[in-house]
């Protein structure tokens, strides 16, 4: 059954692969894409998203979202995000894991006039059938929409998120980047009453990694999407190798497309637990996910994936990339 999906991105290298997967795979009806500030400024994430939608010849409308987090920027006492996942190559050139997509042609794609949060309210209030939202950046757009009209949750059949972490972290010693960048928005989303929230935290995305050997499969496919995925993965593999090694060598976490792959084939997530999750809003754990594992707790609000099928994940991406023209 085709899933009707709105994709919320802070394009970035892994967001780009999520966009291609959602736009190309027949199991997904990509209704709209919304950009948000996160990996880069809103201007950059929007431009990068335009270029990727052009690359896969997508007709899906793009809505530009929030330029800054709900609260964080007005809190000078909050921990600042200092670390940028960068490496220096043998020529001494610095590579950031989420650079502008200068390798892709400039896009003259029109961004919709309506801001993303208003689009969420307008579309979801009048939706004739329920919609799945996949959000793989900071949750500012959706949180603002929920602040405008909390009743929009009635037409959200499932919210699939990339964010958070239980035994992992990347933005600080305790927090993951998406939730750290806008903790209040994340907290608002988890408290919104959306009927089903499925979370792909770092705990699963650090296991369902993509390797250089997988990139050879993409190379055999040879389509524009497959080639761009290789470009994104090889850069990420370099950064992971130097700064965040995983359990396989020559591998990278490709966080965001895993959320889309789950909608295409839910069995790609192999250890999913129904638990309660809160977001810390202060101090050293600012933006960290506080997950309640106690057996007797009865206010569970999220399905959290702790493991996945790495091969199935890559197979799903290969199937989609073959359809790129
Ligand atoms: O922590 C990983 C997440 O932060 C991914 O969504 C990546 O694109 C960045 O947004
Ligand atoms: Ca992202």
Coordinates of C-alpha atoms and ligand atoms in Angstrom, one line a residue:
X1 CA 0.0 0.0 0.0
X2 CA 1.4 3.4 -1.0
X3 CA 2.1 5.7 1.9
X4 CA 1.2 9.4 1.6
X5 CA 4.3 11.2 3.0
X6 CA 5.4 14.7 3.9
X7 CA 9.2 14.8 4.3
X8 CA 10.8 17.4 6.6
X9 CA 14.6 17.9 6.0
X10 CA 17.7 19.9 6.9
X11 CA 19.5 18.8 3.7
X12 CA 22.5 17.6 4.5
X13 CA 24.2 14.6 3.0
X14 CA 22.0 11.9 4.5
X15 CA 18.8 14.0 4.1
X16 CA 19.6 14.1 0.3
X17 CA 19.5 10.3 0.1
X18 CA 16.3 10.2 2.1
X19 CA 14.7 12.7 -0.4
X20 CA 15.9 10.5 -3.4
X21 CA 14.5 7.3 -1.8
X22 CA 11.2 8.9 -1.0
X23 CA 10.9 10.6 -4.4
X24 CA 11.8 7.5 -6.4
X25 CA 10.3 4.5 -4.6
X26 CA 6.8 3.5 -5.8
X27 CA 5.7 2.6 -2.3
X28 CA 5.9 6.3 -1.3
X29 CA 3.6 9.1 -2.6
X30 CA 5.7 12.1 -1.7
X31 CA 3.1 14.9 -1.1
X32 CA 5.5 17.6 -0.1
X33 CA 9.0 18.4 1.2
X34 CA 9.6 21.0 3.9
X35 CA 13.0 22.5 4.6
X36 CA 14.3 23.6 8.0
X37 CA 17.5 25.1 9.5
X38 CA 19.7 22.4 10.9
X39 CA 22.8 21.0 9.3
X40 CA 23.1 24.3 7.5
X41 CA 21.3 27.6 7.4
X42 CA 17.7 27.5 6.1
X43 CA 19.0 29.1 2.8
X44 CA 21.5 26.3 2.3
X45 CA 19.2 23.5 3.3
X46 CA 16.5 24.8 1.0
X47 CA 18.9 25.3 -2.0
X48 CA 20.4 21.8 -1.4
X49 CA 16.8 20.3 -1.3
X50 CA 15.9 22.0 -4.6
X51 CA 18.9 20.6 -6.3
X52 CA 18.2 17.0 -5.1
X53 CA 14.6 17.2 -6.2
X54 CA 15.8 18.4 -9.6
X55 CA 18.3 15.5 -9.7
X56 CA 15.4 12.9 -9.4
X57 CA 13.1 15.0 -11.7
X58 CA 10.6 15.2 -8.8
X59 CA 7.4 17.3 -9.2
X60 CA 6.9 17.4 -5.4
X61 CA 6.3 20.9 -4.0
X62 CA 8.9 22.3 -1.6
X63 CA 7.9 24.5 1.4
X64 CA 10.5 26.6 3.2
X65 CA 10.3 26.3 7.0
X66 CA 11.8 27.9 10.1
X67 CA 15.0 29.8 10.0
X68 CA 15.8 29.2 13.7
X69 CA 14.9 27.0 16.6
X70 CA 11.8 27.6 18.7
X71 CA 13.7 28.9 21.7
X72 CA 17.4 28.0 21.7
X73 CA 18.8 31.0 19.9
X74 CA 17.3 33.4 22.6
X75 CA 19.0 31.4 25.4
X76 CA 22.6 32.7 25.5
X77 CA 23.2 30.4 28.5
X78 CA 22.5 27.2 26.5
X79 CA 25.4 25.0 25.4
X80 CA 26.5 26.1 22.0
X81 CA 27.0 23.5 19.2
X82 CA 30.7 23.8 18.5
X83 CA 31.7 20.7 16.8
X84 CA 31.3 20.5 13.0
X85 CA 32.0 17.1 11.6
X86 CA 34.8 18.0 9.4
X87 CA 38.0 16.4 8.1
X88 CA 41.1 17.6 6.3
X89 CA 42.1 15.7 3.2
X90 CA 45.7 15.0 2.0
X91 CA 45.8 18.3 0.2
X92 CA 44.9 20.0 3.5
X93 CA 41.3 20.9 2.2
X94 CA 38.6 20.9 4.9
X95 CA 35.5 18.8 4.2
X96 CA 32.3 19.3 6.2
X97 CA 29.9 16.3 6.3
X98 CA 27.0 18.6 5.1
X99 CA 28.6 21.0 2.5
X100 CA 26.5 22.9 -0.1
X101 CA 25.8 20.7 -3.1
X102 CA 28.0 22.8 -5.4
X103 CA 28.6 19.7 -7.5
X104 CA 24.9 19.8 -8.6
X105 CA 23.6 22.3 -11.2
X106 CA 22.0 25.5 -9.8
X107 CA 18.2 25.0 -9.4
X108 CA 15.6 27.5 -10.6
X109 CA 12.9 25.4 -8.9
X110 CA 10.2 27.6 -7.3
X111 CA 9.7 27.3 -3.5
X112 CA 6.1 27.5 -2.5
X113 CA 5.0 30.9 -1.1
X114 CA 3.3 29.3 2.0
X115 CA 5.7 28.8 5.0
X116 CA 6.1 25.1 5.9
X117 CA 4.3 25.3 9.3
X118 CA 1.3 27.0 7.7
X119 CA 1.3 24.4 5.0
X120 CA 1.2 21.7 7.7
X121 CA -1.8 23.3 9.3
X122 CA -3.6 24.0 6.0
X123 CA -2.9 20.5 4.5
X124 CA -3.5 18.4 7.6
X125 CA -6.8 20.3 8.6
X126 CA -8.3 19.5 5.2
X127 CA -6.6 16.1 4.5
X128 CA -9.1 13.6 3.0
X129 CA -7.0 10.7 4.2
X130 CA -4.4 10.4 6.9
X131 CA -0.8 11.4 6.2
X132 CA 2.6 10.1 7.4
X133 CA 5.2 12.7 8.3
X134 CA 8.9 11.8 8.1
X135 CA 11.0 14.4 9.9
X136 CA 14.8 14.0 9.8
X137 CA 16.0 17.4 11.0
X138 CA 15.2 19.7 14.0
X139 CA 11.4 19.6 14.6
X140 CA 10.8 23.3 14.5
X141 CA 8.4 23.3 11.6
X142 CA 6.1 20.7 13.1
X143 CA 6.2 22.2 16.6
X144 CA 5.2 25.7 15.3
X145 CA 2.3 24.0 13.3
X146 CA 1.2 22.3 16.5
X147 CA 1.4 25.6 18.4
X148 CA -0.9 27.1 15.7
X149 CA -3.4 24.3 15.7
X150 CA -2.9 21.2 17.9
X151 CA -5.9 19.5 16.2
X152 CA -3.8 18.7 13.2
X153 CA -2.6 15.5 15.0
X154 CA -6.0 13.9 14.0
X155 CA -4.8 13.5 10.4
X156 CA -1.3 12.3 11.1
X157 CA -1.4 8.5 11.0
X158 CA 2.3 8.1 11.9
X159 CA 5.3 10.4 12.6
X160 CA 8.6 8.8 11.7
X161 CA 11.6 10.6 13.2
X162 CA 15.4 10.4 12.9
X163 CA 16.7 11.8 16.2
X164 CA 17.8 11.1 19.7
X165 CA 19.9 8.4 21.2
X166 CA 19.9 6.0 24.1
X167 CA 23.5 4.7 24.3
X168 CA 25.0 7.0 21.7
X169 CA 25.5 10.8 21.2
X170 CA 27.0 13.1 18.6
X171 CA 26.1 16.8 19.2
X172 CA 27.3 16.8 22.8
X173 CA 28.3 14.1 25.3
X174 CA 24.7 13.2 25.8
X175 CA 22.6 14.6 22.9
X176 CA 21.9 13.9 19.3
X177 CA 22.1 16.7 16.7
X178 CA 18.4 17.0 15.6
X179 CA 16.9 17.1 19.1
X180 CA 19.8 19.1 20.5
X181 CA 19.3 21.8 17.9
X182 CA 15.7 22.4 19.0
X183 CA 14.9 20.6 22.2
X184 CA 11.7 22.5 23.0
X185 CA 10.3 21.6 19.5
X186 CA 11.2 17.9 20.1
X187 CA 9.5 18.0 23.5
X188 CA 6.4 19.6 22.0
X189 CA 6.1 16.9 19.4
X190 CA 6.5 14.0 21.8
X191 CA 3.8 15.5 24.0
X192 CA 1.4 16.4 21.1
X193 CA -0.6 13.2 21.2
X194 CA 0.2 12.1 17.7
X195 CA -1.2 8.6 17.5
X196 CA 2.0 6.8 16.5
X197 CA 5.5 8.1 16.7
X198 CA 8.3 5.8 15.4
X199 CA 11.9 6.9 16.2
X200 CA 15.1 5.9 14.5
X201 CA 17.8 7.1 17.0
X202 CA 21.6 6.8 16.6
X203 CA 21.4 3.4 18.3
X204 CA 19.9 1.9 15.1
X205 CA 21.4 4.2 12.5
X206 CA 25.0 3.4 13.8
X207 CA 24.2 -0.3 13.1
X208 CA 22.5 0.0 9.7
X209 CA 25.6 1.5 8.2
X210 CA 26.5 1.8 4.5
X211 CA 30.0 0.6 3.4
X212 CA 32.4 1.2 0.5
X213 CA 31.3 -2.3 -0.7
X214 CA 27.7 -1.1 -0.8
X215 CA 28.8 1.9 -2.8
X216 CA 30.2 -0.6 -5.4
X217 CA 26.6 -1.8 -5.7
X218 CA 25.4 1.8 -6.3
X219 CA 28.2 2.1 -8.9
X220 CA 26.9 -0.9 -10.8
X221 CA 23.4 0.8 -10.9
X222 CA 25.1 3.9 -12.4
X223 CA 22.0 6.2 -12.4
X224 CA 22.2 9.8 -11.4
X225 CA 20.7 9.0 -7.9
X226 CA 23.1 6.1 -7.4
X227 CA 26.1 8.2 -8.4
X228 CA 25.0 11.1 -6.0
X229 CA 24.5 8.6 -3.2
X230 CA 28.0 7.4 -3.7
X231 CA 29.3 10.9 -3.5
X232 CA 27.4 11.5 -0.2
X233 CA 28.4 8.2 1.3
X234 CA 32.2 8.4 0.5
X235 CA 32.4 11.8 2.1
X236 CA 30.5 10.5 5.1
X237 CA 32.7 7.4 5.3
X238 CA 35.8 9.6 5.4
X239 CA 34.3 11.7 8.3
X240 CA 33.2 8.6 10.2
X241 CA 36.6 6.9 9.7
X242 CA 38.5 9.9 11.1
X243 CA 36.0 11.1 13.8
X244 CA 33.3 8.5 14.6
X245 CA 34.4 5.0 13.7
X246 CA 31.5 2.4 13.6
X247 CA 31.6 -1.3 14.1
X248 CA 32.5 -1.9 10.4
X249 CA 35.5 -0.3 8.7
X250 CA 35.0 2.0 5.7
X251 CA 31.4 2.6 6.7
X252 CA 29.1 5.5 7.4
X253 CA 25.8 6.0 9.2
X254 CA 23.2 7.1 6.7
X255 CA 20.7 8.2 9.3
X256 CA 17.7 9.8 7.5
X257 CA 16.9 7.4 4.6
X258 CA 16.4 4.6 7.2
X259 CA 13.2 6.3 8.2
X260 CA 11.9 6.2 4.6
X261 CA 13.1 2.6 4.2
X262 CA 11.0 1.7 7.3
X263 CA 7.9 3.0 5.5
X264 CA 8.8 0.9 2.4
X265 CA 9.5 -2.3 4.4
X266 CA 8.9 -2.1 8.2
X267 CA 11.0 -5.3 8.7
X268 CA 14.1 -3.2 8.0
X269 CA 13.8 -2.3 11.8
X270 CA 14.4 -5.5 13.8
X271 CA 14.3 -4.5 17.4
X272 CA 11.5 -1.9 18.1
X273 CA 10.4 -1.2 21.7
X274 CA 7.4 0.8 22.9
X275 CA 8.7 3.1 25.6
X276 CA 8.4 6.5 27.2
X277 CA 10.7 9.3 26.0
X278 CA 11.3 12.8 27.4
X279 CA 13.7 15.5 26.1
X280 CA 16.0 17.2 28.6
X281 CA 15.7 21.0 28.4
X282 CA 18.6 22.2 30.5
X283 CA 22.1 21.8 31.8
X284 CA 24.7 19.3 30.6
X285 CA 22.0 17.0 29.2
X286 CA 20.3 19.8 27.2
X287 CA 18.6 18.1 24.2
X288 CA 19.3 14.6 25.4
X289 CA 16.6 11.9 25.1
X290 CA 15.6 10.5 28.5
X291 CA 14.1 7.0 27.8
X292 CA 12.2 5.1 30.5
X293 CA 12.9 1.3 30.4
X294 CA 11.0 0.5 33.6
X295 CA 8.7 -2.4 33.0
X296 CA 5.8 -1.0 35.0
X297 CA 5.8 2.4 33.4
X298 CA 2.4 3.1 31.7
X299 CA 2.8 6.3 29.7
X300 CA 4.6 5.0 26.7
X301 CA 4.7 7.5 23.8
X302 CA 7.1 6.2 21.1
X303 CA 8.2 3.1 19.2
X304 CA 12.0 3.2 19.4
X305 CA 14.2 1.1 17.0
X306 CA 17.3 -0.3 18.5
X307 CA 18.5 -2.5 15.6
X308 CA 17.9 -3.0 11.9
X309 CA 18.7 -5.1 8.8
X310 CA 21.6 -3.4 7.2
X311 CA 21.5 -5.5 4.0
X312 CA 17.7 -5.0 3.5
X313 CA 18.3 -1.2 4.0
X314 CA 20.8 -1.1 1.2
X315 CA 18.7 -3.4 -1.0
X316 CA 15.7 -0.9 -0.6
X317 CA 17.9 2.0 -1.7
X318 CA 19.3 0.0 -4.7
X319 CA 15.7 -0.7 -5.8
X320 CA 14.9 3.0 -5.8
X321 CA 18.1 4.3 -7.4
X322 CA 17.5 1.9 -10.4
X323 CA 14.4 4.0 -11.1
X324 CA 16.4 7.3 -11.4
X325 CA 16.6 8.7 -14.9
Ligands
LIG1 O1 22.3 13.1 14.2 C1 22.0 12.8 12.8 C2 21.0 13.8 12.3 O2 21.5 15.1 12.3 C3 20.8 13.5 10.8 O3 19.4 13.8 10.5 C4 21.7 14.5 10.1 O4 21.2 14.9 8.8 C5 21.6 15.6 11.0 O5 20.5 16.4 10.7
LIG2 CA1 18.9 15.5 8.7

